[in-house]
């Protein structure tokens, strides 16, 4: 099943669940249970074969906020920023879908407002971002034109957060270099097909991105949708992704809605490189999460053992 078809299937499923949960979903829908929706930190200690064992690096991952009232308010985003900063990670990465992806809201939060709050994120090696499909889909002007820079990117860059689109950055910690590679979104122009003919729905170019890596230092790949893992070469040490929300509804480790397939729905997977897929923080389609609480992900590379907590 293609990424676009999977997303449509997911949309239909979550709408059906939402209809059963509450015909006019309101604040009670998201508040299924305070314990279920409690923000948590999920930690992965990994030692990828492509990453030097004596090179510790702590990464904090924030993804799929879907900013809107009342489900992901500015106050809630501020609490996420505070909790992320408390991890004292070496680097913070954001994996896209900052804008709302659902219609049952009391307010769509303007990009400049949520970006200003996210500007409070701090780390010695900086805060780095990519965009997600909703950051493109919800920008109707960009979709109609079939080109252009989404409002989400402009807002992030306006507060000093770099946004990567098929680009890389060489970073150094304690004299040791590594590469951060940010992939363009794989579903960016799916909505544009309603307005005009587009050559392809993704703007991702994995080959061109990795071609910008100019030495043998290890590579961390940021990719909003995890689907690209099937093509990522072993040159990459770690792929970090979001998009799936862990299925948003997850029962005994199985997600009825799996936009990237069950294997690429949540957690740590070993392909040609290590892959970590975050369950994210917000909701799309309907304001319902069950069995997959909102999470900030912390990945420590160069750690002993693959323990998860």
Short mmCIF file of N, CA and C in Angstrom, two decimals, residues 131-212:
data_model
loop_
_atom_site.label_atom_id
_atom_site.label_comp_id
_atom_site.label_asym_id
_atom_site.label_seq_id
_atom_site.Cartn_x
_atom_site.Cartn_y
_atom_site.Cartn_z
N UNK A 131 10.15 19.44 8.13
CA UNK A 131 8.70 19.60 8.05
C UNK A 131 8.02 18.25 7.85
N UNK A 132 6.73 18.21 8.19
CA UNK A 132 5.92 17.03 7.98
C UNK A 132 4.85 17.27 6.93
N UNK A 133 4.09 16.24 6.62
CA UNK A 133 3.08 16.35 5.56
C UNK A 133 2.02 17.41 5.87
N UNK A 134 1.56 17.50 7.12
CA UNK A 134 0.52 18.49 7.44
C UNK A 134 1.03 19.92 7.34
N UNK A 135 2.32 20.12 7.53
CA UNK A 135 2.88 21.46 7.37
C UNK A 135 2.75 21.93 5.92
N UNK A 136 2.74 20.98 5.00
CA UNK A 136 2.48 21.27 3.59
C UNK A 136 0.99 21.25 3.29
N UNK A 137 0.29 20.21 3.74
CA UNK A 137 -1.10 20.03 3.36
C UNK A 137 -1.99 21.18 3.81
N UNK A 138 -1.73 21.71 5.01
CA UNK A 138 -2.61 22.75 5.55
C UNK A 138 -2.27 24.13 5.01
N UNK A 139 -1.22 24.27 4.23
CA UNK A 139 -0.89 25.54 3.59
C UNK A 139 -1.52 25.53 2.20
N UNK A 140 -2.75 26.03 2.13
CA UNK A 140 -3.52 25.92 0.89
C UNK A 140 -2.89 26.70 -0.26
N UNK A 141 -2.28 27.83 0.04
CA UNK A 141 -1.66 28.62 -1.03
C UNK A 141 -0.52 27.85 -1.68
N UNK A 142 0.30 27.21 -0.86
CA UNK A 142 1.42 26.42 -1.37
C UNK A 142 0.91 25.22 -2.16
N UNK A 143 -0.15 24.58 -1.66
CA UNK A 143 -0.70 23.43 -2.36
C UNK A 143 -1.29 23.82 -3.71
N UNK A 144 -2.00 24.94 -3.76
CA UNK A 144 -2.58 25.37 -5.04
C UNK A 144 -1.50 25.68 -6.07
N UNK A 145 -0.40 26.28 -5.59
CA UNK A 145 0.69 26.64 -6.49
C UNK A 145 1.54 25.43 -6.86
N UNK A 146 1.50 24.41 -6.01
CA UNK A 146 2.35 23.24 -6.24
C UNK A 146 3.82 23.54 -6.02
N UNK A 147 4.10 24.61 -5.29
CA UNK A 147 5.47 25.01 -4.99
C UNK A 147 5.44 26.09 -3.92
N UNK A 148 6.62 26.40 -3.39
CA UNK A 148 6.69 27.49 -2.42
C UNK A 148 7.12 27.01 -1.05
N UNK A 149 7.36 27.96 -0.17
CA UNK A 149 7.80 27.68 1.19
C UNK A 149 6.62 27.76 2.15
N UNK A 150 6.31 26.67 2.84
CA UNK A 150 5.17 26.68 3.76
C UNK A 150 5.36 27.68 4.90
N UNK A 151 4.23 28.17 5.41
CA UNK A 151 4.25 29.10 6.53
C UNK A 151 5.00 28.52 7.72
N UNK A 152 4.88 27.22 7.95
CA UNK A 152 5.55 26.59 9.09
C UNK A 152 7.06 26.75 9.01
N UNK A 153 7.61 26.59 7.83
CA UNK A 153 9.06 26.75 7.68
C UNK A 153 9.47 28.20 7.92
N UNK A 154 8.73 29.13 7.36
CA UNK A 154 9.07 30.53 7.53
C UNK A 154 9.02 30.93 9.01
N UNK A 155 8.04 30.39 9.73
CA UNK A 155 7.90 30.72 11.15
C UNK A 155 9.06 30.18 11.97
N UNK A 156 9.46 28.95 11.69
CA UNK A 156 10.59 28.36 12.43
C UNK A 156 11.89 29.10 12.14
N UNK A 157 12.12 29.40 10.88
CA UNK A 157 13.35 30.10 10.53
C UNK A 157 13.36 31.52 11.09
N UNK A 158 12.19 32.13 11.23
CA UNK A 158 12.10 33.48 11.77
C UNK A 158 12.54 33.55 13.23
N UNK A 159 12.41 32.42 13.97
CA UNK A 159 12.84 32.39 15.37
C UNK A 159 14.20 31.72 15.53
N UNK A 160 14.89 31.50 14.41
CA UNK A 160 16.26 31.01 14.47
C UNK A 160 16.43 29.51 14.45
N UNK A 161 15.39 28.76 14.11
CA UNK A 161 15.49 27.29 14.06
C UNK A 161 15.67 26.87 12.60
N UNK A 162 16.81 26.28 12.26
CA UNK A 162 17.03 25.86 10.87
C UNK A 162 16.13 24.71 10.47
N UNK A 163 15.63 24.77 9.25
CA UNK A 163 14.76 23.72 8.71
C UNK A 163 15.47 23.08 7.51
N UNK A 164 15.60 21.77 7.54
CA UNK A 164 16.33 21.04 6.51
C UNK A 164 15.36 20.42 5.50
N UNK A 165 15.67 20.58 4.24
CA UNK A 165 14.91 19.94 3.17
C UNK A 165 15.90 19.36 2.17
N UNK A 166 16.17 18.06 2.31
CA UNK A 166 17.19 17.39 1.50
C UNK A 166 18.54 18.08 1.66
N UNK A 167 18.87 18.36 2.90
CA UNK A 167 20.12 19.06 3.19
C UNK A 167 20.80 18.45 4.41
N UNK A 168 22.05 18.79 4.61
CA UNK A 168 22.82 18.22 5.72
C UNK A 168 23.58 19.32 6.46
N UNK A 169 23.99 18.97 7.67
CA UNK A 169 24.82 19.86 8.47
C UNK A 169 25.85 19.02 9.21
N UNK A 170 27.11 19.43 9.14
CA UNK A 170 28.17 18.73 9.87
C UNK A 170 28.32 19.38 11.24
N UNK A 171 28.19 18.57 12.29
CA UNK A 171 28.26 19.05 13.66
C UNK A 171 29.42 18.38 14.38
N UNK A 172 29.88 19.00 15.44
CA UNK A 172 31.02 18.47 16.19
C UNK A 172 30.72 18.50 17.68
N UNK A 173 30.95 17.38 18.34
CA UNK A 173 30.85 17.29 19.79
C UNK A 173 32.15 16.73 20.34
N UNK A 174 32.76 17.45 21.26
CA UNK A 174 34.02 17.02 21.88
C UNK A 174 35.06 16.65 20.83
N UNK A 175 35.11 17.42 19.77
CA UNK A 175 36.10 17.19 18.72
C UNK A 175 35.75 16.08 17.76
N UNK A 176 34.57 15.46 17.95
CA UNK A 176 34.16 14.34 17.09
C UNK A 176 33.06 14.81 16.15
N UNK A 177 33.21 14.63 14.84
CA UNK A 177 32.19 15.09 13.88
C UNK A 177 31.10 14.05 13.63
N UNK A 178 29.93 14.53 13.28
CA UNK A 178 28.87 13.68 12.74
C UNK A 178 28.00 14.56 11.85
N UNK A 179 27.19 13.90 11.03
CA UNK A 179 26.33 14.61 10.09
C UNK A 179 24.87 14.48 10.49
N UNK A 180 24.15 15.58 10.38
CA UNK A 180 22.70 15.58 10.53
C UNK A 180 22.11 15.83 9.15
N UNK A 181 21.30 14.88 8.69
CA UNK A 181 20.69 14.98 7.35
C UNK A 181 19.18 15.07 7.50
N UNK A 182 18.58 16.08 6.87
CA UNK A 182 17.14 16.27 6.94
C UNK A 182 16.48 16.03 5.59
N UNK A 183 15.57 15.06 5.53
CA UNK A 183 14.92 14.68 4.27
C UNK A 183 13.67 15.52 4.03
N UNK A 184 13.43 15.89 2.78
CA UNK A 184 12.18 16.54 2.41
C UNK A 184 11.01 15.60 2.63
N UNK A 185 9.82 16.16 2.83
CA UNK A 185 8.66 15.33 3.16
C UNK A 185 8.26 14.43 1.99
N UNK A 186 7.87 13.21 2.34
CA UNK A 186 7.55 12.20 1.33
C UNK A 186 6.10 12.26 0.83
N UNK A 187 5.27 13.12 1.44
CA UNK A 187 3.87 13.24 1.03
C UNK A 187 3.47 14.69 0.79
N UNK A 188 4.46 15.55 0.58
CA UNK A 188 4.22 17.00 0.58
C UNK A 188 3.13 17.45 -0.38
N UNK A 189 3.06 16.88 -1.59
CA UNK A 189 2.16 17.40 -2.61
C UNK A 189 0.93 16.53 -2.83
N UNK A 190 0.59 15.70 -1.84
CA UNK A 190 -0.58 14.84 -2.00
C UNK A 190 -1.85 15.65 -2.22
N UNK A 191 -1.99 16.76 -1.49
CA UNK A 191 -3.18 17.60 -1.63
C UNK A 191 -3.13 18.39 -2.93
N UNK A 192 -1.94 18.73 -3.41
CA UNK A 192 -1.79 19.53 -4.63
C UNK A 192 -2.43 18.85 -5.84
N UNK A 193 -2.58 17.54 -5.78
CA UNK A 193 -3.20 16.81 -6.89
C UNK A 193 -4.64 17.25 -7.13
N UNK A 194 -5.28 17.83 -6.11
CA UNK A 194 -6.65 18.32 -6.30
C UNK A 194 -6.68 19.55 -7.21
N UNK A 195 -5.59 20.28 -7.21
CA UNK A 195 -5.56 21.55 -7.93
C UNK A 195 -4.85 21.47 -9.27
N UNK A 196 -3.85 20.65 -9.36
CA UNK A 196 -3.06 20.60 -10.59
C UNK A 196 -2.33 19.26 -10.67
N UNK A 197 -1.81 18.97 -11.82
CA UNK A 197 -1.03 17.77 -12.00
C UNK A 197 0.36 17.98 -11.40
N UNK A 198 0.78 17.07 -10.55
CA UNK A 198 2.13 17.14 -9.98
C UNK A 198 2.87 15.86 -10.33
N UNK A 199 4.16 16.00 -10.55
CA UNK A 199 4.96 14.86 -11.01
C UNK A 199 5.02 13.75 -9.97
N UNK A 200 5.14 14.14 -8.70
CA UNK A 200 5.19 13.17 -7.61
C UNK A 200 4.73 13.85 -6.34
N UNK A 201 4.29 13.05 -5.37
CA UNK A 201 3.73 13.65 -4.16
C UNK A 201 4.80 13.98 -3.13
N UNK A 202 5.99 13.43 -3.28
CA UNK A 202 7.05 13.71 -2.31
C UNK A 202 8.09 14.68 -2.85
N UNK A 203 8.73 15.40 -1.94
CA UNK A 203 9.86 16.24 -2.32
C UNK A 203 11.16 15.67 -1.78
N UNK A 204 11.10 14.46 -1.26
CA UNK A 204 12.27 13.81 -0.70
C UNK A 204 13.23 13.39 -1.80
N UNK A 205 14.52 13.52 -1.52
CA UNK A 205 15.56 13.05 -2.43
C UNK A 205 16.70 12.49 -1.58
N UNK A 206 16.57 11.23 -1.25
CA UNK A 206 17.52 10.58 -0.35
C UNK A 206 18.92 10.57 -0.94
N UNK A 207 19.04 10.23 -2.22
CA UNK A 207 20.35 10.16 -2.85
C UNK A 207 21.07 11.48 -2.85
N UNK A 208 20.36 12.55 -3.24
CA UNK A 208 20.98 13.88 -3.28
C UNK A 208 21.34 14.36 -1.90
N UNK A 209 20.52 14.01 -0.91
CA UNK A 209 20.80 14.42 0.46
C UNK A 209 22.09 13.79 0.96
N UNK A 210 22.19 12.47 0.84
CA UNK A 210 23.37 11.78 1.35
C UNK A 210 24.61 12.09 0.53
N UNK A 211 24.43 12.52 -0.73
CA UNK A 211 25.59 12.90 -1.56
C UNK A 211 26.28 14.15 -1.01
N UNK A 212 25.58 14.89 -0.16
CA UNK A 212 26.17 16.10 0.44
C UNK A 212 27.07 15.79 1.63
#
